[in-house]
């Protein structure tokens, strides 16, 4: 069996030590570290944090040759076990790599475990060795022999499984609940002592129950058999810090990062926007357990850890997951319909504010995620559209259309699940499921909404569902076609210049600091409202440092293109709209 031992070597130096034992190695045994972590579509070159790679057989040193940025080969003699050791520098606070200091440790296998090429399909074992006193272990890896704190030996059926179970180490809060007859564990690191653990646990449980019912029907709740969730045990690993927000899905767990200020506080009943954000994150990553970890793009049937793995389907796997994350909070009774409408309005506003929606389709955005979504820069709003945000709106548009046709997107998701037996699918499968549930072809919609760049007919579809669409006045930055940051230190600084806007016409570029306009010193961009009036002549705009003067005019009225949208649950919708809305929001 391929076996690893991982030790906390030096928390202050942020170093793990890993030792790998390969029984009966090949004469030339290749080893390599993944360049990316599934779920996060960017080549991250984890091997840059590996140091001191050494190999031996028994007491004999073995020649190691580094072949490329992430691969080594060991020249073995005979069939004696090959032992390879290395250190990993771990100081990445995200959920995508590895972290270690005196208070906490965390790792994904993709950051720490070299892959034994040719032996990936064999069982892999991990021993969690030396840990600081009092530390515990939390992971969805299968325990073989562990103590009460979780230290000891774990096993995975193969390399894919080994690296799909992140591990949290430290002195964290830990709670448990059952959902759908399956034990769930919830770990929270870094929380303030007054955080309301009971409430978080109860709310997480409601999310899990709602999703298990979503995928497997009410019969799954607390029962066994074919309708059970497709995992034996599930673990939430939530790390809380001063700032940060993110998550990464795995087959039986998720690693989450949230601001500790967003956790509920004991003795307070209100549900802050920050907490709704945390619940949305929990819901999002849990939904991925079905949608992308099992039901997945056919291109991900076998993962290639050495390079980009392209798919055009992230609009479905990320976008539809984003659609259901908040919708299932309504269905779980954690937020009400007006609050859901506000969240949906925000997503619509964000999409409408990006000129890139007219340039890139969500299918293209999916394919290009590796070099665009994950490498956003000052031009991103002009050249790209988020497959999360617009993908969620495609799901909304399809759901409301299907409901008008007597079906629902819920039925499509479940049909895809049963048809593929929770496995790889292509766009053709999605098209067929839509046609079967809607009893008509949705090819036109897929062509326009997924492969086209026009705006979705959401206003009309939402009206049919008893939701009112109101255009709000746009902020000055949007009306000028700018995105800016404002601070006492830097004043007003341009981060993005939107295509076709007044800022672009004036010659502004990202990085410019706006000093004064029309003789008025700018401390906030809104100071310019004194002199910039729609239709009025251009005003001299002084840029700091460069001391350049540009001419800036405000052409757009506040209700210009890209103005934010607010959605409201209509008070007295028509009977059909009321019925559709009820079915949509209650599932
Ligand atoms: Zn996601």
PDB file of N, CA and C in Angstrom, residues 77-132:
ATOM      1  N   UNK A  77      16.931   0.573  -7.163  1.00  0.00           N
ATOM      2  CA  UNK A  77      17.639  -0.696  -7.397  1.00  0.00           C
ATOM      3  C   UNK A  77      16.879  -1.793  -6.677  1.00  0.00           C
ATOM      4  N   UNK A  78      16.392  -2.760  -7.450  1.00  0.00           N
ATOM      5  CA  UNK A  78      15.654  -3.860  -6.825  1.00  0.00           C
ATOM      6  C   UNK A  78      14.289  -3.416  -6.357  1.00  0.00           C
ATOM      7  N   UNK A  79      13.608  -4.329  -5.645  1.00  0.00           N
ATOM      8  CA  UNK A  79      12.213  -4.057  -5.307  1.00  0.00           C
ATOM      9  C   UNK A  79      12.042  -3.576  -3.868  1.00  0.00           C
ATOM     10  N   UNK A  80      13.134  -3.240  -3.201  1.00  0.00           N
ATOM     11  CA  UNK A  80      13.029  -2.726  -1.836  1.00  0.00           C
ATOM     12  C   UNK A  80      12.213  -1.439  -1.793  1.00  0.00           C
ATOM     13  N   UNK A  81      11.462  -1.263  -0.700  1.00  0.00           N
ATOM     14  CA  UNK A  81      10.575  -0.106  -0.605  1.00  0.00           C
ATOM     15  C   UNK A  81      11.350   1.200  -0.788  1.00  0.00           C
ATOM     16  N   UNK A  82      10.734   2.103  -1.543  1.00  0.00           N
ATOM     17  CA  UNK A  82      11.313   3.434  -1.770  1.00  0.00           C
ATOM     18  C   UNK A  82      10.717   4.392  -0.739  1.00  0.00           C
ATOM     19  N   UNK A  83      11.610   5.111  -0.048  1.00  0.00           N
ATOM     20  CA  UNK A  83      11.130   6.115   0.904  1.00  0.00           C
ATOM     21  C   UNK A  83      11.547   7.495   0.406  1.00  0.00           C
ATOM     22  N   UNK A  84      10.569   8.385   0.276  1.00  0.00           N
ATOM     23  CA  UNK A  84      10.858   9.742  -0.196  1.00  0.00           C
ATOM     24  C   UNK A  84      10.350  10.704   0.871  1.00  0.00           C
ATOM     25  N   UNK A  85      11.146  11.723   1.171  1.00  0.00           N
ATOM     26  CA  UNK A  85      10.673  12.699   2.158  1.00  0.00           C
ATOM     27  C   UNK A  85      10.901  14.107   1.626  1.00  0.00           C
ATOM     28  N   UNK A  86      10.092  15.021   2.120  1.00  0.00           N
ATOM     29  CA  UNK A  86      10.206  16.431   1.712  1.00  0.00           C
ATOM     30  C   UNK A  86       9.509  17.289   2.750  1.00  0.00           C
ATOM     31  N   UNK A  87       9.717  18.586   2.612  1.00  0.00           N
ATOM     32  CA  UNK A  87       9.007  19.529   3.464  1.00  0.00           C
ATOM     33  C   UNK A  87       8.100  20.385   2.590  1.00  0.00           C
ATOM     34  N   UNK A  88       7.002  20.849   3.194  1.00  0.00           N
ATOM     35  CA  UNK A  88       6.078  21.720   2.474  1.00  0.00           C
ATOM     36  C   UNK A  88       5.926  23.005   3.270  1.00  0.00           C
ATOM     37  N   UNK A  89       6.234  24.109   2.629  1.00  0.00           N
ATOM     38  CA  UNK A  89       5.993  25.420   3.231  1.00  0.00           C
ATOM     39  C   UNK A  89       4.502  25.707   3.101  1.00  0.00           C
ATOM     40  N   UNK A  90       3.840  25.926   4.231  1.00  0.00           N
ATOM     41  CA  UNK A  90       2.382  26.029   4.248  1.00  0.00           C
ATOM     42  C   UNK A  90       1.951  27.343   4.899  1.00  0.00           C
ATOM     43  N   UNK A  91       1.670  28.324   4.089  1.00  0.00           N
ATOM     44  CA  UNK A  91       1.248  29.613   4.666  1.00  0.00           C
ATOM     45  C   UNK A  91       0.232  30.281   3.744  1.00  0.00           C
ATOM     46  N   UNK A  92      -0.710  29.494   3.252  1.00  0.00           N
ATOM     47  CA  UNK A  92      -1.767  29.991   2.378  1.00  0.00           C
ATOM     48  C   UNK A  92      -3.053  29.972   3.197  1.00  0.00           C
ATOM     49  N   UNK A  93      -3.648  31.135   3.423  1.00  0.00           N
ATOM     50  CA  UNK A  93      -4.822  31.201   4.309  1.00  0.00           C
ATOM     51  C   UNK A  93      -6.125  30.851   3.583  1.00  0.00           C
ATOM     52  N   UNK A  94      -6.057  30.581   2.276  1.00  0.00           N
ATOM     53  CA  UNK A  94      -7.275  30.227   1.539  1.00  0.00           C
ATOM     54  C   UNK A  94      -7.636  28.767   1.810  1.00  0.00           C
ATOM     55  N   UNK A  95      -8.711  28.304   1.164  1.00  0.00           N
ATOM     56  CA  UNK A  95      -9.125  26.912   1.329  1.00  0.00           C
ATOM     57  C   UNK A  95      -8.488  26.002   0.281  1.00  0.00           C
ATOM     58  N   UNK A  96      -7.578  26.553  -0.544  1.00  0.00           N
ATOM     59  CA  UNK A  96      -7.119  25.822  -1.735  1.00  0.00           C
ATOM     60  C   UNK A  96      -5.769  25.168  -1.592  1.00  0.00           C
ATOM     61  N   UNK A  97      -5.034  25.450  -0.521  1.00  0.00           N
ATOM     62  CA  UNK A  97      -3.668  24.932  -0.450  1.00  0.00           C
ATOM     63  C   UNK A  97      -3.393  24.374   0.942  1.00  0.00           C
ATOM     64  N   UNK A  98      -2.379  24.903   1.642  1.00  0.00           N
ATOM     65  CA  UNK A  98      -2.035  24.389   2.966  1.00  0.00           C
ATOM     66  C   UNK A  98      -1.580  25.540   3.842  1.00  0.00           C
ATOM     67  N   UNK A  99      -1.805  25.371   5.153  1.00  0.00           N
ATOM     68  CA  UNK A  99      -1.464  26.425   6.117  1.00  0.00           C
ATOM     69  C   UNK A  99      -0.970  25.784   7.401  1.00  0.00           C
ATOM     70  N   UNK A 100       0.003  26.433   8.010  1.00  0.00           N
ATOM     71  CA  UNK A 100       0.467  25.963   9.324  1.00  0.00           C
ATOM     72  C   UNK A 100       1.075  27.112  10.105  1.00  0.00           C
ATOM     73  N   UNK A 101       0.602  27.300  11.316  1.00  0.00           N
ATOM     74  CA  UNK A 101       1.307  28.156  12.275  1.00  0.00           C
ATOM     75  C   UNK A 101       1.071  27.551  13.655  1.00  0.00           C
ATOM     76  N   UNK A 102       1.387  28.306  14.719  1.00  0.00           N
ATOM     77  CA  UNK A 102       1.312  27.715  16.050  1.00  0.00           C
ATOM     78  C   UNK A 102      -0.130  27.512  16.506  1.00  0.00           C
ATOM     79  N   UNK A 103      -1.097  28.148  15.807  1.00  0.00           N
ATOM     80  CA  UNK A 103      -2.478  28.047  16.268  1.00  0.00           C
ATOM     81  C   UNK A 103      -3.290  27.028  15.478  1.00  0.00           C
ATOM     82  N   UNK A 104      -2.862  26.708  14.261  1.00  0.00           N
ATOM     83  CA  UNK A 104      -3.746  25.942  13.389  1.00  0.00           C
ATOM     84  C   UNK A 104      -2.971  25.333  12.221  1.00  0.00           C
ATOM     85  N   UNK A 105      -3.440  24.185  11.746  1.00  0.00           N
ATOM     86  CA  UNK A 105      -2.900  23.604  10.524  1.00  0.00           C
ATOM     87  C   UNK A 105      -4.038  23.204   9.610  1.00  0.00           C
ATOM     88  N   UNK A 106      -3.768  23.195   8.311  1.00  0.00           N
ATOM     89  CA  UNK A 106      -4.779  22.798   7.329  1.00  0.00           C
ATOM     90  C   UNK A 106      -4.041  22.345   6.085  1.00  0.00           C
ATOM     91  N   UNK A 107      -4.497  21.277   5.461  1.00  0.00           N
ATOM     92  CA  UNK A 107      -3.911  20.961   4.160  1.00  0.00           C
ATOM     93  C   UNK A 107      -4.883  20.225   3.253  1.00  0.00           C
ATOM     94  N   UNK A 108      -4.705  20.477   1.962  1.00  0.00           N
ATOM     95  CA  UNK A 108      -5.302  19.671   0.907  1.00  0.00           C
ATOM     96  C   UNK A 108      -4.206  18.726   0.420  1.00  0.00           C
ATOM     97  N   UNK A 109      -4.582  17.502   0.093  1.00  0.00           N
ATOM     98  CA  UNK A 109      -3.602  16.530  -0.376  1.00  0.00           C
ATOM     99  C   UNK A 109      -2.849  16.995  -1.615  1.00  0.00           C
ATOM    100  N   UNK A 110      -3.521  17.819  -2.460  1.00  0.00           N
ATOM    101  CA  UNK A 110      -2.883  18.307  -3.683  1.00  0.00           C
ATOM    102  C   UNK A 110      -1.675  19.196  -3.388  1.00  0.00           C
ATOM    103  N   UNK A 111      -1.601  19.737  -2.166  1.00  0.00           N
ATOM    104  CA  UNK A 111      -0.465  20.586  -1.814  1.00  0.00           C
ATOM    105  C   UNK A 111       0.666  19.817  -1.158  1.00  0.00           C
ATOM    106  N   UNK A 112       0.356  18.628  -0.625  1.00  0.00           N
ATOM    107  CA  UNK A 112       1.369  17.965   0.209  1.00  0.00           C
ATOM    108  C   UNK A 112       1.767  16.558  -0.234  1.00  0.00           C
ATOM    109  N   UNK A 113       0.905  15.842  -0.953  1.00  0.00           N
ATOM    110  CA  UNK A 113       1.181  14.430  -1.251  1.00  0.00           C
ATOM    111  C   UNK A 113       1.626  14.221  -2.696  1.00  0.00           C
ATOM    112  N   UNK A 114       2.897  13.873  -2.891  1.00  0.00           N
ATOM    113  CA  UNK A 114       3.372  13.529  -4.235  1.00  0.00           C
ATOM    114  C   UNK A 114       2.614  12.307  -4.738  1.00  0.00           C
ATOM    115  N   UNK A 115       2.245  12.340  -5.992  1.00  0.00           N
ATOM    116  CA  UNK A 115       1.519  11.229  -6.616  1.00  0.00           C
ATOM    117  C   UNK A 115       2.528  10.200  -7.117  1.00  0.00           C
ATOM    118  N   UNK A 116       2.294   8.943  -6.804  1.00  0.00           N
ATOM    119  CA  UNK A 116       3.175   7.871  -7.269  1.00  0.00           C
ATOM    120  C   UNK A 116       2.634   7.423  -8.622  1.00  0.00           C
ATOM    121  N   UNK A 117       3.277   7.869  -9.690  1.00  0.00           N
ATOM    122  CA  UNK A 117       2.714   7.650 -11.026  1.00  0.00           C
ATOM    123  C   UNK A 117       2.658   6.165 -11.357  1.00  0.00           C
ATOM    124  N   UNK A 118       1.501   5.754 -11.885  1.00  0.00           N
ATOM    125  CA  UNK A 118       1.275   4.352 -12.213  1.00  0.00           C
ATOM    126  C   UNK A 118       0.644   3.565 -11.074  1.00  0.00           C
ATOM    127  N   UNK A 119       0.620   4.156  -9.889  1.00  0.00           N
ATOM    128  CA  UNK A 119       0.079   3.438  -8.722  1.00  0.00           C
ATOM    129  C   UNK A 119      -1.148   4.158  -8.140  1.00  0.00           C
ATOM    130  N   UNK A 120      -1.711   5.096  -8.917  1.00  0.00           N
ATOM    131  CA  UNK A 120      -2.793   5.950  -8.393  1.00  0.00           C
ATOM    132  C   UNK A 120      -4.014   5.158  -7.958  1.00  0.00           C
ATOM    133  N   UNK A 121      -4.263   4.021  -8.604  1.00  0.00           N
ATOM    134  CA  UNK A 121      -5.495   3.279  -8.340  1.00  0.00           C
ATOM    135  C   UNK A 121      -5.418   2.422  -7.076  1.00  0.00           C
ATOM    136  N   UNK A 122      -4.218   2.298  -6.497  1.00  0.00           N
ATOM    137  CA  UNK A 122      -4.081   1.480  -5.286  1.00  0.00           C
ATOM    138  C   UNK A 122      -4.587   2.247  -4.057  1.00  0.00           C
ATOM    139  N   UNK A 123      -4.902   1.510  -2.987  1.00  0.00           N
ATOM    140  CA  UNK A 123      -5.250   2.202  -1.740  1.00  0.00           C
ATOM    141  C   UNK A 123      -4.068   3.026  -1.225  1.00  0.00           C
ATOM    142  N   UNK A 124      -4.381   4.186  -0.634  1.00  0.00           N
ATOM    143  CA  UNK A 124      -3.370   5.082  -0.074  1.00  0.00           C
ATOM    144  C   UNK A 124      -3.668   5.271   1.408  1.00  0.00           C
ATOM    145  N   UNK A 125      -2.607   5.269   2.208  1.00  0.00           N
ATOM    146  CA  UNK A 125      -2.771   5.407   3.650  1.00  0.00           C
ATOM    147  C   UNK A 125      -2.016   6.647   4.139  1.00  0.00           C
ATOM    148  N   UNK A 126      -2.573   7.312   5.134  1.00  0.00           N
ATOM    149  CA  UNK A 126      -1.911   8.488   5.713  1.00  0.00           C
ATOM    150  C   UNK A 126      -1.835   8.347   7.221  1.00  0.00           C
ATOM    151  N   UNK A 127      -0.651   8.544   7.774  1.00  0.00           N
ATOM    152  CA  UNK A 127      -0.527   8.619   9.226  1.00  0.00           C
ATOM    153  C   UNK A 127      -0.305  10.076   9.606  1.00  0.00           C
ATOM    154  N   UNK A 128      -1.186  10.598  10.476  1.00  0.00           N
ATOM    155  CA  UNK A 128      -0.959  11.932  11.020  1.00  0.00           C
ATOM    156  C   UNK A 128      -0.052  11.740  12.228  1.00  0.00           C
ATOM    157  N   UNK A 129       1.206  12.126  12.052  1.00  0.00           N
ATOM    158  CA  UNK A 129       2.227  11.823  13.044  1.00  0.00           C
ATOM    159  C   UNK A 129       2.310  12.866  14.138  1.00  0.00           C
ATOM    160  N   UNK A 130       3.453  13.546  14.197  1.00  0.00           N
ATOM    161  CA  UNK A 130       3.691  14.520  15.265  1.00  0.00           C
ATOM    162  C   UNK A 130       2.794  15.742  15.108  1.00  0.00           C
ATOM    163  N   UNK A 131       2.027  16.017  16.160  1.00  0.00           N
ATOM    164  CA  UNK A 131       1.191  17.221  16.183  1.00  0.00           C
ATOM    165  C   UNK A 131       1.456  17.949  17.491  1.00  0.00           C
ATOM    166  N   UNK A 132       1.314  19.274  17.519  1.00  0.00           N
ATOM    167  CA  UNK A 132       1.452  19.988  18.790  1.00  0.00           C
ATOM    168  C   UNK A 132       0.471  19.439  19.827  1.00  0.00           C
TER     169      UNK A 132
END
